[in-house]
């Protein structure tokens, strides 16, 4: 089964993790990420069918979770520099390349040019408007003093914009940011191609232009990888002792082991 969908956020979320800064009104850059647990629901795009996305932050563990309706969810572990995708329908967890997918979450290099432009309110919360320029991409983001992105307007067009609809501060359940223990675990990290599921290439050494062409094999932000046909992957499930020689199977946080 193939589940693939292009999110408008490939170029939209340019300020979600827009570099380090000091807290307070005098900061000259927005904070790198929220300073406390929060969950934000966003409306994606403008002038077309309404789509929603939910981002949640577990600040104590430096983890971010992205939920797209009908597509499962992705978790980015900033501290461990790992990322994984969960597909509940298939009861499967895929470990995926960290660098490529954090870029899809809107991480900018520290050198991105940012200019403070004023104040606004979005979803009832005050935020500072920042104009950004990065590798030819331009736009504006409205970000709270505690690092929550509330609105992004891209010069590329309304389809690459988003705006917060609801903001909920409060403790997040750590279990929602970890892979389910009874799911099949597959590593899709770059490496020698196994005989089982098709590999995902690592892409170029340097970061691609933000929101530009995705390097061969890299997953675009908001897209789930193509799953192998039923029966093609003889994976080891954490809930059983069965195994096969073709799949690359590894618990999250462990190095993949390939069968001889």
Short mmCIF file of C-alpha atoms in Angstrom, two decimals:
data_model
loop_
_atom_site.label_atom_id
_atom_site.label_comp_id
_atom_site.label_asym_id
_atom_site.label_seq_id
_atom_site.Cartn_x
_atom_site.Cartn_y
_atom_site.Cartn_z
CA UNK A 1 0.00 0.00 0.00
CA UNK A 2 1.30 3.46 -0.87
CA UNK A 3 0.47 6.46 1.27
CA UNK A 4 1.98 9.67 -0.03
CA UNK A 5 0.85 13.24 0.31
CA UNK A 6 2.64 16.52 -0.20
CA UNK A 7 2.21 18.94 2.68
CA UNK A 8 2.08 22.69 2.07
CA UNK A 9 4.70 22.98 4.80
CA UNK A 10 7.63 22.01 2.60
CA UNK A 11 8.40 25.73 2.47
CA UNK A 12 5.93 27.12 4.97
CA UNK A 13 7.38 26.40 8.39
CA UNK A 14 10.56 28.37 7.86
CA UNK A 15 10.65 29.63 11.43
CA UNK A 16 9.63 26.60 13.47
CA UNK A 17 13.24 26.13 14.56
CA UNK A 18 14.78 29.37 13.38
CA UNK A 19 18.06 29.38 15.27
CA UNK A 20 19.23 30.15 18.78
CA UNK A 21 18.29 33.32 20.62
CA UNK A 22 17.95 34.80 24.08
CA UNK A 23 14.51 35.05 25.64
CA UNK A 24 12.63 38.29 26.14
CA UNK A 25 11.34 41.17 24.07
CA UNK A 26 14.86 42.33 23.22
CA UNK A 27 15.81 39.17 21.30
CA UNK A 28 16.97 39.74 17.73
CA UNK A 29 15.93 36.26 16.57
CA UNK A 30 12.98 34.08 17.54
CA UNK A 31 13.53 31.21 19.93
CA UNK A 32 14.67 27.90 18.46
CA UNK A 33 11.65 25.97 19.77
CA UNK A 34 8.91 26.31 22.42
CA UNK A 35 10.13 26.67 25.98
CA UNK A 36 7.20 24.71 27.46
CA UNK A 37 4.94 21.86 26.42
CA UNK A 38 2.32 22.91 23.89
CA UNK A 39 0.09 21.51 21.14
CA UNK A 40 -0.94 23.67 18.19
CA UNK A 41 -3.49 22.92 15.47
CA UNK A 42 -2.81 24.71 12.18
CA UNK A 43 -4.89 25.45 9.12
CA UNK A 44 -2.77 24.78 6.04
CA UNK A 45 -2.91 26.78 2.83
CA UNK A 46 -5.38 29.49 1.92
CA UNK A 47 -8.18 29.92 -0.59
CA UNK A 48 -8.67 26.19 -1.12
CA UNK A 49 -9.86 23.09 0.72
CA UNK A 50 -9.09 23.32 4.43
CA UNK A 51 -6.39 20.99 5.72
CA UNK A 52 -5.20 20.70 9.29
CA UNK A 53 -1.98 19.66 10.95
CA UNK A 54 -1.19 19.28 14.65
CA UNK A 55 2.26 19.85 16.13
CA UNK A 56 3.06 18.92 19.73
CA UNK A 57 6.24 19.58 21.71
CA UNK A 58 7.60 17.62 24.67
CA UNK A 59 10.23 20.09 25.80
CA UNK A 60 11.85 17.99 28.56
CA UNK A 61 12.87 15.37 25.98
CA UNK A 62 13.29 17.78 23.04
CA UNK A 63 10.80 15.84 20.93
CA UNK A 64 8.32 17.11 18.38
CA UNK A 65 5.33 15.18 17.04
CA UNK A 66 3.52 15.96 13.77
CA UNK A 67 0.04 14.55 13.12
CA UNK A 68 -1.64 14.76 9.72
CA UNK A 69 -5.21 13.39 9.55
CA UNK A 70 -5.29 9.97 7.92
CA UNK A 71 -1.51 9.76 7.52
CA UNK A 72 -0.21 8.56 10.87
CA UNK A 73 2.39 10.67 12.62
CA UNK A 74 6.08 11.55 12.69
CA UNK A 75 8.29 12.17 15.72
CA UNK A 76 11.55 14.12 15.62
CA UNK A 77 13.92 13.44 18.53
CA UNK A 78 16.24 16.45 18.57
CA UNK A 79 18.37 15.19 21.45
CA UNK A 80 19.11 11.77 19.93
CA UNK A 81 19.00 13.13 16.36
CA UNK A 82 16.62 10.40 15.25
CA UNK A 83 13.25 10.42 13.54
CA UNK A 84 10.54 7.83 13.02
CA UNK A 85 7.19 7.48 11.28
CA UNK A 86 4.27 5.54 12.80
CA UNK A 87 1.55 3.99 10.62
CA UNK A 88 -1.18 2.60 12.86
CA UNK A 89 -3.10 0.85 10.07
CA UNK A 90 -0.02 -1.24 9.27
CA UNK A 91 1.10 -1.44 12.91
CA UNK A 92 4.50 -0.37 11.68
CA UNK A 93 7.26 2.02 12.76
CA UNK A 94 9.85 3.22 10.25
CA UNK A 95 13.04 4.90 11.39
CA UNK A 96 13.80 7.57 8.79
CA UNK A 97 16.72 9.91 8.03
CA UNK A 98 16.92 12.59 10.70
CA UNK A 99 18.51 15.46 8.75
CA UNK A 100 16.16 15.27 5.77
CA UNK A 101 13.06 15.18 7.92
CA UNK A 102 14.07 17.88 10.37
CA UNK A 103 14.53 20.13 7.35
CA UNK A 104 11.01 19.20 6.32
CA UNK A 105 9.92 20.35 9.79
CA UNK A 106 11.19 23.82 8.98
CA UNK A 107 14.66 23.87 10.53
CA UNK A 108 16.72 26.73 9.15
CA UNK A 109 20.47 27.19 9.24
CA UNK A 110 21.59 29.78 11.81
CA UNK A 111 22.57 32.18 9.01
CA UNK A 112 19.02 32.72 7.75
CA UNK A 113 18.28 36.45 7.53
CA UNK A 114 15.47 37.56 9.84
CA UNK A 115 14.03 41.05 10.27
CA UNK A 116 11.62 42.08 13.02
CA UNK A 117 8.60 43.88 11.55
CA UNK A 118 6.07 44.40 14.34
CA UNK A 119 3.46 42.70 16.49
CA UNK A 120 0.19 40.86 15.84
CA UNK A 121 -2.23 38.42 17.45
CA UNK A 122 -3.09 34.97 16.11
CA UNK A 123 -5.59 32.59 17.74
CA UNK A 124 -5.82 35.07 20.61
CA UNK A 125 -2.09 35.03 21.38
CA UNK A 126 0.44 37.86 20.81
CA UNK A 127 3.34 37.21 18.45
CA UNK A 128 6.20 39.02 16.75
CA UNK A 129 6.28 39.26 12.95
CA UNK A 130 9.60 38.19 11.44
CA UNK A 131 10.46 38.53 7.74
CA UNK A 132 12.77 35.73 6.64
CA UNK A 133 15.11 35.13 3.70
CA UNK A 134 16.83 31.80 3.17
CA UNK A 135 18.26 30.42 -0.08
CA UNK A 136 15.90 32.48 -2.18
CA UNK A 137 12.80 31.73 -0.09
CA UNK A 138 11.09 34.70 1.50
CA UNK A 139 8.07 35.23 3.69
CA UNK A 140 6.84 36.25 7.13
CA UNK A 141 6.27 34.34 10.34
CA UNK A 142 4.55 35.38 13.54
CA UNK A 143 6.21 33.76 16.56
CA UNK A 144 5.46 34.07 20.27
CA UNK A 145 8.11 35.17 22.76
CA UNK A 146 8.23 31.57 24.04
CA UNK A 147 8.99 30.14 20.60
CA UNK A 148 5.63 28.99 19.19
CA UNK A 149 5.05 29.65 15.48
CA UNK A 150 1.50 30.94 15.00
CA UNK A 151 1.47 31.98 11.36
CA UNK A 152 3.63 31.62 8.26
CA UNK A 153 3.00 33.50 5.01
CA UNK A 154 5.24 32.45 2.13
CA UNK A 155 5.97 34.61 -0.89
CA UNK A 156 5.75 31.38 -2.91
CA UNK A 157 1.96 31.48 -2.61
CA UNK A 158 -1.01 30.81 -0.31
CA UNK A 159 -0.63 27.03 -0.65
CA UNK A 160 2.60 27.35 1.35
CA UNK A 161 1.05 29.20 4.27
CA UNK A 162 -0.31 28.14 7.63
CA UNK A 163 -2.01 29.72 10.62
CA UNK A 164 -2.68 28.48 14.14
CA UNK A 165 -6.31 27.78 14.98
CA UNK A 166 -5.91 26.52 18.54
CA UNK A 167 -3.06 26.69 21.06
CA UNK A 168 -3.07 24.46 24.14
CA UNK A 169 -0.29 24.82 26.70
CA UNK A 170 0.08 22.00 29.18
CA UNK A 171 2.00 18.80 29.95
CA UNK A 172 2.29 16.35 27.06
CA UNK A 173 2.11 12.58 27.55
CA UNK A 174 5.65 11.25 26.91
CA UNK A 175 4.26 7.96 25.58
CA UNK A 176 2.84 9.80 22.54
CA UNK A 177 6.40 10.67 21.50
CA UNK A 178 7.71 7.10 21.55
CA UNK A 179 7.22 4.24 19.08
CA UNK A 180 4.57 1.68 20.10
CA UNK A 181 6.34 -1.33 21.60
CA UNK A 182 4.19 -3.95 19.86
CA UNK A 183 4.63 -2.60 16.31
CA UNK A 184 6.92 -3.95 13.61
CA UNK A 185 10.09 -1.85 13.55
CA UNK A 186 11.90 -1.17 10.27
CA UNK A 187 14.98 0.96 9.69
CA UNK A 188 14.84 2.96 6.46
CA UNK A 189 18.16 4.70 7.08
CA UNK A 190 20.72 4.94 4.24
CA UNK A 191 23.12 2.07 3.88
CA UNK A 192 23.83 -1.06 1.83
CA UNK A 193 20.63 -2.11 0.13
CA UNK A 194 19.03 -5.18 1.71
CA UNK A 195 17.02 -7.66 -0.35
CA UNK A 196 13.75 -6.57 1.26
CA UNK A 197 12.07 -3.16 1.23
CA UNK A 198 13.41 -0.54 -1.21
CA UNK A 199 16.04 1.72 0.39
CA UNK A 200 15.72 5.46 0.82
CA UNK A 201 18.81 7.28 -0.44
CA UNK A 202 20.66 9.70 1.78
CA UNK A 203 20.65 12.69 -0.57
CA UNK A 204 23.50 15.20 -0.95
CA UNK A 205 25.87 16.04 1.87
CA UNK A 206 24.70 19.65 2.16
CA UNK A 207 21.14 20.77 2.94
CA UNK A 208 18.88 21.24 -0.09
CA UNK A 209 17.34 24.64 -0.82
CA UNK A 210 14.53 25.15 1.64
CA UNK A 211 11.29 24.12 0.02
CA UNK A 212 13.08 23.33 -3.23
CA UNK A 213 13.57 20.09 -5.08
CA UNK A 214 13.83 17.05 -2.86
CA UNK A 215 16.99 15.02 -3.52
CA UNK A 216 16.48 11.58 -5.10
CA UNK A 217 15.14 9.12 -2.55
CA UNK A 218 14.41 11.75 0.11
CA UNK A 219 10.88 11.94 1.44
CA UNK A 220 9.19 15.32 0.99
CA UNK A 221 7.91 16.86 4.19
CA UNK A 222 4.48 15.59 5.12
CA UNK A 223 4.71 12.52 2.88
CA UNK A 224 4.70 8.97 4.12
CA UNK A 225 7.11 6.54 2.49
CA UNK A 226 5.81 3.96 0.05
CA UNK A 227 5.26 0.75 1.94
CA UNK A 228 6.39 -2.59 0.50
CA UNK A 229 3.63 -4.88 -0.80
CA UNK A 230 1.96 -7.15 1.71
CA UNK A 231 4.11 -10.21 2.26
CA UNK A 232 7.19 -8.67 0.65
CA UNK A 233 8.78 -7.73 3.95
CA UNK A 234 9.57 -10.60 6.27
CA UNK A 235 10.04 -8.31 9.26
CA UNK A 236 10.45 -9.24 12.86
CA UNK A 237 7.59 -7.94 14.96
CA UNK A 238 8.25 -6.94 18.54
CA UNK A 239 5.15 -8.91 19.45
CA UNK A 240 6.42 -12.26 18.11
CA UNK A 241 9.58 -14.26 17.54
CA UNK A 242 9.17 -14.68 13.78
CA UNK A 243 11.90 -13.36 11.50
CA UNK A 244 13.18 -13.38 7.93
CA UNK A 245 16.43 -12.61 6.21
CA UNK A 246 15.33 -9.79 3.91
CA UNK A 247 14.13 -6.93 6.09
CA UNK A 248 16.23 -4.45 8.01
CA UNK A 249 14.73 -4.59 11.50
CA UNK A 250 15.93 -2.66 14.51
CA UNK A 251 14.33 -1.31 17.69
CA UNK A 252 14.20 2.47 17.78
CA UNK A 253 17.50 3.75 19.12
CA UNK A 254 19.46 0.63 18.15
CA UNK A 255 21.72 0.14 15.15
CA UNK A 256 20.06 -1.92 12.41
CA UNK A 257 21.20 -5.53 12.15
CA UNK A 258 21.25 -7.19 8.73
CA UNK A 259 20.91 -10.93 8.35
CA UNK A 260 23.72 -12.75 6.58
#
